Tab-separated table of C-alpha atoms and ligand atoms in Angstrom:
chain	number	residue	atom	x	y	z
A	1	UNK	CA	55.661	-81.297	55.621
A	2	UNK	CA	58.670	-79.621	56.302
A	3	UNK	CA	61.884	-80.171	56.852
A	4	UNK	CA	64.251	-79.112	59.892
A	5	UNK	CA	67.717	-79.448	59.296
A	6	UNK	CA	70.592	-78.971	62.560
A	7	UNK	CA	74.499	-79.175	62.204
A	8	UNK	CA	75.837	-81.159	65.350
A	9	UNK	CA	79.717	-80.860	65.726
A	10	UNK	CA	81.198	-84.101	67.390
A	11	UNK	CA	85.122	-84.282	68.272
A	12	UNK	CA	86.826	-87.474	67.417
A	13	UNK	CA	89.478	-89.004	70.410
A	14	UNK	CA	92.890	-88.095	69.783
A	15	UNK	CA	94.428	-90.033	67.184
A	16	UNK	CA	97.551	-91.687	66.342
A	17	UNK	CA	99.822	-89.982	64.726
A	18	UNK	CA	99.988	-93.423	62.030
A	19	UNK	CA	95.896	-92.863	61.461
A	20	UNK	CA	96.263	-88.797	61.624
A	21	UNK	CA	98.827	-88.833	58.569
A	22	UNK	CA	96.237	-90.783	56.311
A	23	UNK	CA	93.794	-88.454	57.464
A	24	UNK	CA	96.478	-85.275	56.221
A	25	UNK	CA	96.868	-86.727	53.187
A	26	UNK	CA	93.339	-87.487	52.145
A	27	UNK	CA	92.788	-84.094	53.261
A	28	UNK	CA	96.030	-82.389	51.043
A	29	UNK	CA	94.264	-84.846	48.011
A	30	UNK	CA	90.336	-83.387	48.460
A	31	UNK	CA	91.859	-79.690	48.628
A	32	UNK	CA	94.142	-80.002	45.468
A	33	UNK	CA	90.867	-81.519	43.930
A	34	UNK	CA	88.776	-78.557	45.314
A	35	UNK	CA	90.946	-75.850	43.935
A	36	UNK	CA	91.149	-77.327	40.715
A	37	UNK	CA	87.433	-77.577	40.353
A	38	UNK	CA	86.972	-73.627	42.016
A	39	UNK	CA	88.969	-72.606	39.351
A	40	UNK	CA	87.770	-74.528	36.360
A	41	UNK	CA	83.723	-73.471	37.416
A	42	UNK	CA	84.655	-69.878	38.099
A	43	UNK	CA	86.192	-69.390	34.594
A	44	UNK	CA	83.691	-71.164	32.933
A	45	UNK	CA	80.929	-69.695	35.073
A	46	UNK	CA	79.646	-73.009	36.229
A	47	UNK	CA	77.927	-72.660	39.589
A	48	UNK	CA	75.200	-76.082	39.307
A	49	UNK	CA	77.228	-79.271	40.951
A	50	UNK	CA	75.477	-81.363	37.946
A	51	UNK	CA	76.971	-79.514	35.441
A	52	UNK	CA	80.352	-79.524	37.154
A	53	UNK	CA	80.568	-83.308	37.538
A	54	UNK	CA	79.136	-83.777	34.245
A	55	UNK	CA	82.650	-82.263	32.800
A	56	UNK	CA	84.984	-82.756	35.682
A	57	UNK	CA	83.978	-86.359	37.024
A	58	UNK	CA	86.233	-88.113	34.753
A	59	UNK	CA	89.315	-86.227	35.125
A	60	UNK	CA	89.107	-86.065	38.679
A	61	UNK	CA	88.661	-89.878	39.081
A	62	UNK	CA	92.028	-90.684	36.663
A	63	UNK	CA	94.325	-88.065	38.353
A	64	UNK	CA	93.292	-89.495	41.407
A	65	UNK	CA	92.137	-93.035	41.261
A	66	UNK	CA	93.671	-94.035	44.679
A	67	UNK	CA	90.882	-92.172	46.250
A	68	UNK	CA	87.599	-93.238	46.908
A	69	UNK	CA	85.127	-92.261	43.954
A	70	UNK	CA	83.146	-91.024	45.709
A	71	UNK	CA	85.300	-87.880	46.972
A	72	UNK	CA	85.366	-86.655	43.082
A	73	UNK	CA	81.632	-86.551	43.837
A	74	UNK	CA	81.581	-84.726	47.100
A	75	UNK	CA	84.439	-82.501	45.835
A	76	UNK	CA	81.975	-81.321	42.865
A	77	UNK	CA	79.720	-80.414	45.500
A	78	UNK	CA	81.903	-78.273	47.846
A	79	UNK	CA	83.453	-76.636	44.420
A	80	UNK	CA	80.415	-76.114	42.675
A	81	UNK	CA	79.075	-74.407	46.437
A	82	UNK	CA	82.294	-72.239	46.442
A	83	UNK	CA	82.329	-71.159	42.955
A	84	UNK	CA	78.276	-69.860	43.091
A	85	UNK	CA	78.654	-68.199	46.104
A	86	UNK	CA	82.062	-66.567	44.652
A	87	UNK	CA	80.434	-65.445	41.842
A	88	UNK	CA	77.386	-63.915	43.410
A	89	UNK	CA	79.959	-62.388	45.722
A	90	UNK	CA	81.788	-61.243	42.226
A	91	UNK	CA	78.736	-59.785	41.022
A	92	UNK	CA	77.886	-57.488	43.711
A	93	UNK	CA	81.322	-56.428	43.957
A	94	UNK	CA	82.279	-58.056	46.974
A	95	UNK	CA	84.771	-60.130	45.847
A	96	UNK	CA	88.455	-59.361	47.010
A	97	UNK	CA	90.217	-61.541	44.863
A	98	UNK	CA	90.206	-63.051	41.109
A	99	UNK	CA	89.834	-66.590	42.285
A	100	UNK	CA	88.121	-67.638	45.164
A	101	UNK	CA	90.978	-68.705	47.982
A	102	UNK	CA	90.166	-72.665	49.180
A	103	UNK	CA	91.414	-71.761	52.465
A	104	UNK	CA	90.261	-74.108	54.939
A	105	UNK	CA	89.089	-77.380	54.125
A	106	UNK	CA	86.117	-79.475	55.634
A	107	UNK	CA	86.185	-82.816	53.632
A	108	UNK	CA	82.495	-83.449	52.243
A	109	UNK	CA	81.096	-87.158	52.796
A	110	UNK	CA	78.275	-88.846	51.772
A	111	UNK	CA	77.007	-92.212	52.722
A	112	UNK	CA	79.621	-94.419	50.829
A	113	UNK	CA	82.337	-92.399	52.438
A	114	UNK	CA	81.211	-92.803	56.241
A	115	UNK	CA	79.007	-94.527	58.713
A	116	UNK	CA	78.120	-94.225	62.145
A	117	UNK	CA	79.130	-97.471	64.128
A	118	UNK	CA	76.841	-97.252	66.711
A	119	UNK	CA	76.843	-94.129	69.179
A	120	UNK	CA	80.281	-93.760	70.216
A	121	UNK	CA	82.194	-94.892	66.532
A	122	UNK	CA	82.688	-94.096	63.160
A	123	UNK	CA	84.207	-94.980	59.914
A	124	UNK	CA	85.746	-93.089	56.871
A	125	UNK	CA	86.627	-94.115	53.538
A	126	UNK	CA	89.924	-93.467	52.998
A	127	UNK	CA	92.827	-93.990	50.217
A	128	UNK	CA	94.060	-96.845	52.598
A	129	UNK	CA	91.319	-98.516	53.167
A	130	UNK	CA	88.155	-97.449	56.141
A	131	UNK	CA	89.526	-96.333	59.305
A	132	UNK	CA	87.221	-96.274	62.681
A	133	UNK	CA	87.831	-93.707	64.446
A	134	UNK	CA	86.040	-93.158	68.450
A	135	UNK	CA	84.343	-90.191	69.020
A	136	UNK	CA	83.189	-88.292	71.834
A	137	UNK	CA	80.014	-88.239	72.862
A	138	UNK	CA	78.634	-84.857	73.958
A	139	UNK	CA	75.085	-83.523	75.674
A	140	UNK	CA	74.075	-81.397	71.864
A	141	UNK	CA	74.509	-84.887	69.936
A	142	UNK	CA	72.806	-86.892	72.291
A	143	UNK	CA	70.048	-84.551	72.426
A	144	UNK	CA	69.330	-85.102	69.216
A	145	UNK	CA	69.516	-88.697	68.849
A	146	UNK	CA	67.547	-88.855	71.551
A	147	UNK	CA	64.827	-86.376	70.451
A	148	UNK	CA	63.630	-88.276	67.613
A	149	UNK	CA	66.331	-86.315	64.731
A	150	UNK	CA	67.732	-88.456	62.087
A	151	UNK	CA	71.182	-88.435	61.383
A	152	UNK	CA	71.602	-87.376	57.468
A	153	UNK	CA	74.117	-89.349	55.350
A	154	UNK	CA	75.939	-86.095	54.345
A	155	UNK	CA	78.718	-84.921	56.672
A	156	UNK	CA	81.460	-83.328	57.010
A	157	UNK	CA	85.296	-83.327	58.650
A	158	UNK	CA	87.872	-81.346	59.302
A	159	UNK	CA	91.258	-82.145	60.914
A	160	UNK	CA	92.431	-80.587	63.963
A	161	UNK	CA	96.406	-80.539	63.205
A	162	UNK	CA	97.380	-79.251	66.306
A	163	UNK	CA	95.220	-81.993	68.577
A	164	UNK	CA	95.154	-84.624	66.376
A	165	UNK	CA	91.094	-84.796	66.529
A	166	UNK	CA	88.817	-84.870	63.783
A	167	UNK	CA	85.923	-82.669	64.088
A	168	UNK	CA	82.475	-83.970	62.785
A	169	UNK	CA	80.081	-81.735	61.321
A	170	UNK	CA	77.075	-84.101	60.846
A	171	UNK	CA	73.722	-83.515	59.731
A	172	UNK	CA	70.310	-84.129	61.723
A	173	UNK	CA	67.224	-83.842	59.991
A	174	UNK	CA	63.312	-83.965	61.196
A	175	UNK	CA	59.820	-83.972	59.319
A	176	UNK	CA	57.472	-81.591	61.345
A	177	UNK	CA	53.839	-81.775	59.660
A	178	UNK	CA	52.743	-77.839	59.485
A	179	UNK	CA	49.560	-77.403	61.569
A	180	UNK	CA	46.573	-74.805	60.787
A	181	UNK	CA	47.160	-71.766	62.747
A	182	UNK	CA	44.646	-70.480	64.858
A	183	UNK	CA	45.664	-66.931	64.702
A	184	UNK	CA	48.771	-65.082	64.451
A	185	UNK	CA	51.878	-64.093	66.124
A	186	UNK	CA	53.447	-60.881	64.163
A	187	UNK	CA	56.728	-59.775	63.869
A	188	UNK	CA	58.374	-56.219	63.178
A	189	UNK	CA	62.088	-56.474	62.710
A	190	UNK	CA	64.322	-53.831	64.021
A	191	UNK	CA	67.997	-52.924	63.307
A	192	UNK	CA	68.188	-53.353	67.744
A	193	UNK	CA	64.972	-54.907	68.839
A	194	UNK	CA	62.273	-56.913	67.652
A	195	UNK	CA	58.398	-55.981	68.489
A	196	UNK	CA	56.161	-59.062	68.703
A	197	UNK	CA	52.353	-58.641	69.020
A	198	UNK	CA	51.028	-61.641	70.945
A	199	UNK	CA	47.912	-61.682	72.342
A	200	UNK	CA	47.145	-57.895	71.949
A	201	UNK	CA	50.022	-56.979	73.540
A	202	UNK	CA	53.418	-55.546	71.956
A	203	UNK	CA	56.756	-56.900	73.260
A	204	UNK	CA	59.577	-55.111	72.405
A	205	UNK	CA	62.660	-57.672	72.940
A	206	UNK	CA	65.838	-55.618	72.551
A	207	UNK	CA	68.415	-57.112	70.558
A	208	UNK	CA	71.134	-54.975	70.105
A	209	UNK	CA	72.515	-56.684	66.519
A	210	UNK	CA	73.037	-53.168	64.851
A	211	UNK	CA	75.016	-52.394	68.245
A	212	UNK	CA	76.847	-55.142	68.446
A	213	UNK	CA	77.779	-55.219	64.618
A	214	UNK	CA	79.022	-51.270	65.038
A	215	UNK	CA	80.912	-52.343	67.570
A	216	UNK	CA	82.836	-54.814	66.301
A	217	UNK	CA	83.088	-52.520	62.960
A	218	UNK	CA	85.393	-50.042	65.151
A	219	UNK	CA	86.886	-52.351	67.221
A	220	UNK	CA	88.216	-53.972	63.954
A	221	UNK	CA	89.184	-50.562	63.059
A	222	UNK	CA	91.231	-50.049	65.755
A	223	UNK	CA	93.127	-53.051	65.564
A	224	UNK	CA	94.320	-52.597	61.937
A	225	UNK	CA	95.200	-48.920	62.328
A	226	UNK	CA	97.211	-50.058	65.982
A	227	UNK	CA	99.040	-53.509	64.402
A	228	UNK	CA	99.617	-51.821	61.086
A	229	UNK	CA	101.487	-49.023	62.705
A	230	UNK	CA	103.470	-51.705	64.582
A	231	UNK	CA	103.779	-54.699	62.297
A	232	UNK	CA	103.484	-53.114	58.888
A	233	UNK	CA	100.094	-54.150	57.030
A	234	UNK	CA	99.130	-57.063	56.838
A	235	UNK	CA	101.149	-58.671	59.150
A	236	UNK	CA	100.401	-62.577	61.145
A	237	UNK	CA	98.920	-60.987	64.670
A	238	UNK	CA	96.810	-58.710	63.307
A	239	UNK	CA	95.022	-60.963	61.207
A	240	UNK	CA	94.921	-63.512	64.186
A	241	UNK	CA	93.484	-60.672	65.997
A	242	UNK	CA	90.924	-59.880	63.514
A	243	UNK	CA	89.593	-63.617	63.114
A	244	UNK	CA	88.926	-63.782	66.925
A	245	UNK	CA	86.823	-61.091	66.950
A	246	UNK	CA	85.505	-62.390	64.380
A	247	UNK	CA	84.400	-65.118	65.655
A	248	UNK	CA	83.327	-63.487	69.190
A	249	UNK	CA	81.071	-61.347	67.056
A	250	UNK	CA	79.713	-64.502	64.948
A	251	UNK	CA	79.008	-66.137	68.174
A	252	UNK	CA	77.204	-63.805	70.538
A	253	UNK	CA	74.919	-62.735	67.151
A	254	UNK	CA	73.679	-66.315	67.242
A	255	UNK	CA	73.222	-66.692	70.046
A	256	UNK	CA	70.966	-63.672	70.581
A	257	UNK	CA	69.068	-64.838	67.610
A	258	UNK	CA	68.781	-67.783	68.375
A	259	UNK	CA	67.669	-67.258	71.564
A	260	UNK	CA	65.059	-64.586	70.824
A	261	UNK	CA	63.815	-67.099	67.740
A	262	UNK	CA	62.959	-70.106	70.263
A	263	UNK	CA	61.425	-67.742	72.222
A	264	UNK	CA	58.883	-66.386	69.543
A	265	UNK	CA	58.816	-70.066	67.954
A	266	UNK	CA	57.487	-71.403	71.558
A	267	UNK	CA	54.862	-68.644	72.211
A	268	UNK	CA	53.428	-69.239	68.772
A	269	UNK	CA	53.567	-73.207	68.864
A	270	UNK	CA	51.690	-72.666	72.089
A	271	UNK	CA	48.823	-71.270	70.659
A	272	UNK	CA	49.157	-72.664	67.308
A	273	UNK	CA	49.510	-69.397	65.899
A	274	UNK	CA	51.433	-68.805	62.289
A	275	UNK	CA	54.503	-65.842	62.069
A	276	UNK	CA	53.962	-63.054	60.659
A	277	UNK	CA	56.966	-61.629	58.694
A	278	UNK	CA	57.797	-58.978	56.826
A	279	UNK	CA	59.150	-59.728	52.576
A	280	UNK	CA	62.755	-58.534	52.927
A	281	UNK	CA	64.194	-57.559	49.980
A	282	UNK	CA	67.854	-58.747	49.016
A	283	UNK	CA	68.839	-55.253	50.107
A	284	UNK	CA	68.356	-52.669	53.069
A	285	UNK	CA	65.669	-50.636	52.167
A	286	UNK	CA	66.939	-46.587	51.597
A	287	UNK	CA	64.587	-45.472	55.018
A	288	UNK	CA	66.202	-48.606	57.003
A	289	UNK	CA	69.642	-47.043	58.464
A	290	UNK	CA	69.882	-44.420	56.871
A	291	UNK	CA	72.344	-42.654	59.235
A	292	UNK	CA	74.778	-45.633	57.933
A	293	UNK	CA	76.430	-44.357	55.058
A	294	UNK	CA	79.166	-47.188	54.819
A	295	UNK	CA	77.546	-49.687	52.295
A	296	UNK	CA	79.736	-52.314	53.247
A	297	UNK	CA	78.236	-51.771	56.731
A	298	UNK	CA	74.963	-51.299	56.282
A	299	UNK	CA	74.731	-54.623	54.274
A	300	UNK	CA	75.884	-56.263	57.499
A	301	UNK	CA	73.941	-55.087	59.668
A	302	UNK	CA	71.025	-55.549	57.372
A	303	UNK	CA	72.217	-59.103	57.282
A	304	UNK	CA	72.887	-59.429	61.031
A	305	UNK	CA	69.628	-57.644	62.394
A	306	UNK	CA	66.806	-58.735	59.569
A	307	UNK	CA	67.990	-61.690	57.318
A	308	UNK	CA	69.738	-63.253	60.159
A	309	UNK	CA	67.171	-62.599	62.865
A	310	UNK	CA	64.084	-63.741	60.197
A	311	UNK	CA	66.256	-66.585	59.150
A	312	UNK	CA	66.534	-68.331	62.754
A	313	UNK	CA	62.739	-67.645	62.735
A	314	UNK	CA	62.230	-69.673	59.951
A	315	UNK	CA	64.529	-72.454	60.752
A	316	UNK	CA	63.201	-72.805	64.812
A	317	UNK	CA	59.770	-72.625	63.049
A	318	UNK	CA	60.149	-75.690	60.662
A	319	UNK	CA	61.437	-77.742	63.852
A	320	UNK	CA	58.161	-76.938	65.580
A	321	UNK	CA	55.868	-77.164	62.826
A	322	UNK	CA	55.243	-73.368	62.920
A	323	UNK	CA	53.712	-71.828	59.893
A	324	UNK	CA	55.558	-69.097	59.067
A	325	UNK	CA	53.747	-65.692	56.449
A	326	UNK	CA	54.843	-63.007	54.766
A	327	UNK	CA	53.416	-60.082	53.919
A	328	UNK	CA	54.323	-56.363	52.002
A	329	UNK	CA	56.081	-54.469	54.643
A	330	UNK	CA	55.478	-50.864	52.726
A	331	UNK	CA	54.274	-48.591	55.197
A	332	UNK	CA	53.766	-50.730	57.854
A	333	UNK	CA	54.626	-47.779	60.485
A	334	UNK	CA	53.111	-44.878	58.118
A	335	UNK	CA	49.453	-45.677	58.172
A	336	UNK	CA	47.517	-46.104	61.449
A	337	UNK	CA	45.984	-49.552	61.098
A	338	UNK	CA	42.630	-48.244	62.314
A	339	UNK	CA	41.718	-45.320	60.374
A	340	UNK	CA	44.605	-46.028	57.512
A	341	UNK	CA	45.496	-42.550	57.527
A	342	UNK	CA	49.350	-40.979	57.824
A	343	UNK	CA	50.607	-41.105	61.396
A	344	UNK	CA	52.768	-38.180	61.301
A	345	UNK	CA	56.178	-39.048	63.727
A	346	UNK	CA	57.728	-36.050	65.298
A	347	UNK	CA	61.154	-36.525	66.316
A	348	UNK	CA	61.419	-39.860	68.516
A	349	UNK	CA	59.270	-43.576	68.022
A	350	UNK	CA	55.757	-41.662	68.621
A	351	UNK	CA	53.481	-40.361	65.978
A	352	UNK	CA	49.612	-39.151	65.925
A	353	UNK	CA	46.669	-40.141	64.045
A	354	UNK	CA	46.458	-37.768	61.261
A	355	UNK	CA	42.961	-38.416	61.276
A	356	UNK	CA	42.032	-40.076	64.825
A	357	UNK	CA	43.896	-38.026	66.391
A	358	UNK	CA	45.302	-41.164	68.934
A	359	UNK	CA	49.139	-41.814	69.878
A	360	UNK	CA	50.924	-44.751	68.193
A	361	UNK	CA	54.307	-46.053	68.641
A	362	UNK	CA	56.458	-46.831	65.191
A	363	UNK	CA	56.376	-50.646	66.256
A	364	UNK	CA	52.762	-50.915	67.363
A	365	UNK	CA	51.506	-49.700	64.741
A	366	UNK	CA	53.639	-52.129	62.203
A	367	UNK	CA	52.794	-55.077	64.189
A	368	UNK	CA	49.045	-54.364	63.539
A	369	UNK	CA	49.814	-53.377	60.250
A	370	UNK	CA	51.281	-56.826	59.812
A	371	UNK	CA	48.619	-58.803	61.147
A	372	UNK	CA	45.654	-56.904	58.537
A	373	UNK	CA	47.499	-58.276	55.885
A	374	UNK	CA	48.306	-61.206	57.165
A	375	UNK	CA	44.289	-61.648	57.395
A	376	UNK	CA	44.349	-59.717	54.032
A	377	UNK	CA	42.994	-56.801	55.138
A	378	UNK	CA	44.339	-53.760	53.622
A	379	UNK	CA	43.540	-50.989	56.206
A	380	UNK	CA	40.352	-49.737	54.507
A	381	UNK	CA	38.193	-52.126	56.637
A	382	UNK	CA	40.477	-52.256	59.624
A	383	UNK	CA	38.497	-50.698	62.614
A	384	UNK	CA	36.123	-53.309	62.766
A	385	UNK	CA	37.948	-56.152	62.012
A	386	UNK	CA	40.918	-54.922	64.302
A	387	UNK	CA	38.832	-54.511	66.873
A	388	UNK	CA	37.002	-57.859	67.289
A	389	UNK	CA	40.853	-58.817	66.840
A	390	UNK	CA	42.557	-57.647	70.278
A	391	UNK	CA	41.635	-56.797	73.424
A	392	UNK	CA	40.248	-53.157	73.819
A	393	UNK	CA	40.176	-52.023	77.706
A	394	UNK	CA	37.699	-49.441	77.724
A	395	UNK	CA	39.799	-46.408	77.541
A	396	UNK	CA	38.869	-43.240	74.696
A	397	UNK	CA	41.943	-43.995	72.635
A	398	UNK	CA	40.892	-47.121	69.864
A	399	UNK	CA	42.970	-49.184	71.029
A	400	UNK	CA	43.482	-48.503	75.068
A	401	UNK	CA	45.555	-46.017	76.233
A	402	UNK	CA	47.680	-48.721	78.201
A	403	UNK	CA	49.470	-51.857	77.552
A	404	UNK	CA	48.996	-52.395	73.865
A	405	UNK	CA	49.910	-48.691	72.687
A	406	UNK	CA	52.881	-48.407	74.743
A	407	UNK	CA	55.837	-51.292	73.960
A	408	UNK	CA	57.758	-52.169	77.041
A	409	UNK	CA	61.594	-52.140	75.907
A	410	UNK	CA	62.680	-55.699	77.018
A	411	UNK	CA	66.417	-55.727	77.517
A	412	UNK	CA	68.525	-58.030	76.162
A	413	UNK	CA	69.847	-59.572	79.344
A	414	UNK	CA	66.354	-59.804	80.594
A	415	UNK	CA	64.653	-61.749	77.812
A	416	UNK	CA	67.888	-64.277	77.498
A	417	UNK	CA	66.781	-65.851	80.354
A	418	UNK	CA	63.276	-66.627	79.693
A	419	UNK	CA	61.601	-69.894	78.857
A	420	UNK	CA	58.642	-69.130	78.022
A	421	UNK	CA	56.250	-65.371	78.592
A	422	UNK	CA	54.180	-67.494	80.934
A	423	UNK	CA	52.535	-66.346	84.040
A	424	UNK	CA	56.136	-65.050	85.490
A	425	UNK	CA	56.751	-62.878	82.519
A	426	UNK	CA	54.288	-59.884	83.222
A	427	UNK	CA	56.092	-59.373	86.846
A	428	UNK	CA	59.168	-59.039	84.768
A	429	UNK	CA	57.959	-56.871	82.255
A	430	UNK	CA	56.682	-54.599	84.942
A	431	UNK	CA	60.035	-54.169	86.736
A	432	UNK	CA	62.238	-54.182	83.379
A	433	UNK	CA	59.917	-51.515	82.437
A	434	UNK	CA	59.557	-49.720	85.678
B	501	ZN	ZN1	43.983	-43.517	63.526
């Protein structure tokens, strides 16, 4: 079994301004709580929300016994959440700052501290008692509900000062049973584009994440040098400036991964097929980028392009029931999957058979790489096996000459609007590629 898990966001009605002030103060109480915890598990290196309620529990609950108990609990969790990922951060050397800042505050609620009152109503435990509060229905939420997803006790809110809303982040969960795959759908991740082998055939879906990171790299650039020059450094508009693009640049990458995921996730449902995926390390490997010589930036487009991309994979996956395999990715585009000799690259994606003698593109030959070891081949035995594997037309080069040796670049704008690579999908590819 496994387990898909979604975030919905739901927007409460405006409130009045008697309710909203509760709501502000609960939400001034959980944040002093919060930064008191942050700092007590960073400098004593706790990072485990048991251990952190096991010494903090008490305390909490006395300096604050007109809240609900059960905030000193949730509070744990969000602090103990903070404080590990602060400390990884720490570690690596990514931290700015001494302390982790508690900037903005979702309150964390668990099943004593909210309930859904039917579809349209709510209520939170507050220090003045529970409050209902409406909210607003919207299509994403009633998708769910309607879709079979069950709404998780955990939750969380966050006040919207300026409309007097609060905005729900609740929790949808779903148990897909894993079926047995039939055969496999393979998956070669690219800083710009992803190449899928499905059914013999190589799809190169352009993606553009290493793009669209750079590009909001120098953008970001730009707008400190400009408002520093201006404002002095530091200054209010610049850092508004920087959090929208920001958040532009958050947004369109998921949605492009997103989008590309369900995409894959379909196709391979469809046939019942598993994903094939390469074992990422925690780090860019030294070939991958290696014209980036920021590390700050290459870690985030490393994040952006592969984590990111394989970890919307994973998560459409569990929704459909998808199995989902990894598999070494050393030398997936070195060795030619039929002879397993060096393909020796000249200067663009093409390389030749150091020992057939055939053409290969980089990302051909790493999705067939992929799928030998998915079947555990290792490349020693590959002709045969790869052969009875995908569809051969005829032509003198192993694998035909044609449609799977040569990828189709599928841009970006093209593939966004697909459903499915059903019967309309070839016509497409043909005039994308044309
Ligand atoms: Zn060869």
């Amino acid at each position: 079994m496994a387990e898909a898990v979604r975030t919905v966001v739901v927007r409460s009605e405006q409130l009045p301004r008697r309710t909203f002030r509760i709501f502000v103060e609960l939400e001034g109480m959980y944040r002093n709580v919060v930064e008191q915890l942050v700092l007590y598990a960073v400098n004593n290196n706790v990072t485990k929300f048991t251990r952190l309620k096991a010494e903090k529990y008490r305390e909490v609950r006395s300096l604050y016994s007109q809240l609900p108990s059960h905030y000193a609990y949730t509070a744990c969790q969000d602090a103990a959440e903070r404080a590990h990922s602060f400390l990884r951060m720490k570690k690596m050397g990514r931290a700015r700052k001494p302390y982790p800042e508690v900037r903005s505050v979702s309150i964390w609620l668990d099943d004593h501290l909210w309930r859904a009152e039917g579809l349209t109503s709510i209520s939170l435990a507050t220090h003045k008692g529970r409050l209902k509060v409406s909210v607003e229905l919207n299509k994403h939420y009633l998708r769910y509900v309607n879709r079979g997803w069950r709404l998780a006790s955990e939750a969380r809110v966050k006040l919207d000062h300026k409309e007097r809303k609060l905005t729900l982040y609740l929790t949808f969960k779903k148990e897909v049973s894993e079926y047995r795959p039939k055969s496999y759908i393979t998956v070669d991740v690219n800083e710009d584009a992803e190449a899928v082998l499905i059914d013999g055939l190589v799809y190169l879906f352009e993606t553009d994440l290493s793009r669209v990171t750079l590009g909001y790299y120098y953008r970001r650039k730009s707008v400190h040098e400009r408002y520093d020059r201006v404002y002095g450094p530091g200054s209010r508009p610049a850092r508004r400036m920087f959090k929208r693009l920001s958040n532009k640049e958050r947004t369109l990458k998921k949605e492009i991964r997103w989008k590309l995921a369900t995409l894959i996730v379909r196709e391979a449902a469809r046939r019942q097929a598993a994903i094939v995926l390469e074992r990422l390390g925690k780090e860019p490997a030294k070939n991958m980028m290696e014209r980036i010589k920021d590390p700050q930036l290459r870690y985030r487009i490393f994040q952006a392009a592969f984590k990111g991309m394989q970890r919307a994979i994973e998560e459409k996956a569990r929704e459909y029931g998808v199995p989902v395999i990894y598999v070494d990715p050393r030398n997936t585009s070195k060795v030619c999957p039929i002879h397993g000799a060096e393909i020796v690259y000249g200067k663009d994606r093409h390389g030749t058979c150091s020992r057939g003698g055939e053409t290969w593109h980089r990302d051909v030959a790493a999705c067939y790489n992929l799928l030998l070891r998915a079947l555990g081949g290792d490349g020693g035995h590959a002709p045969s096996r790869l052969r009875a594997l995908v569809t051969v037309d005829g032509g003198p080069v192993p694998l035909g000459p044609t449609a799977a040796h040569e990828p189709a670049p599928i841009a970006r704008g093209a593939w966004a609007r697909w459903k499915s690579l059903g019967a309309t999908s070839d016509r497409k590819l043909m005039r994308v590629s044309a």
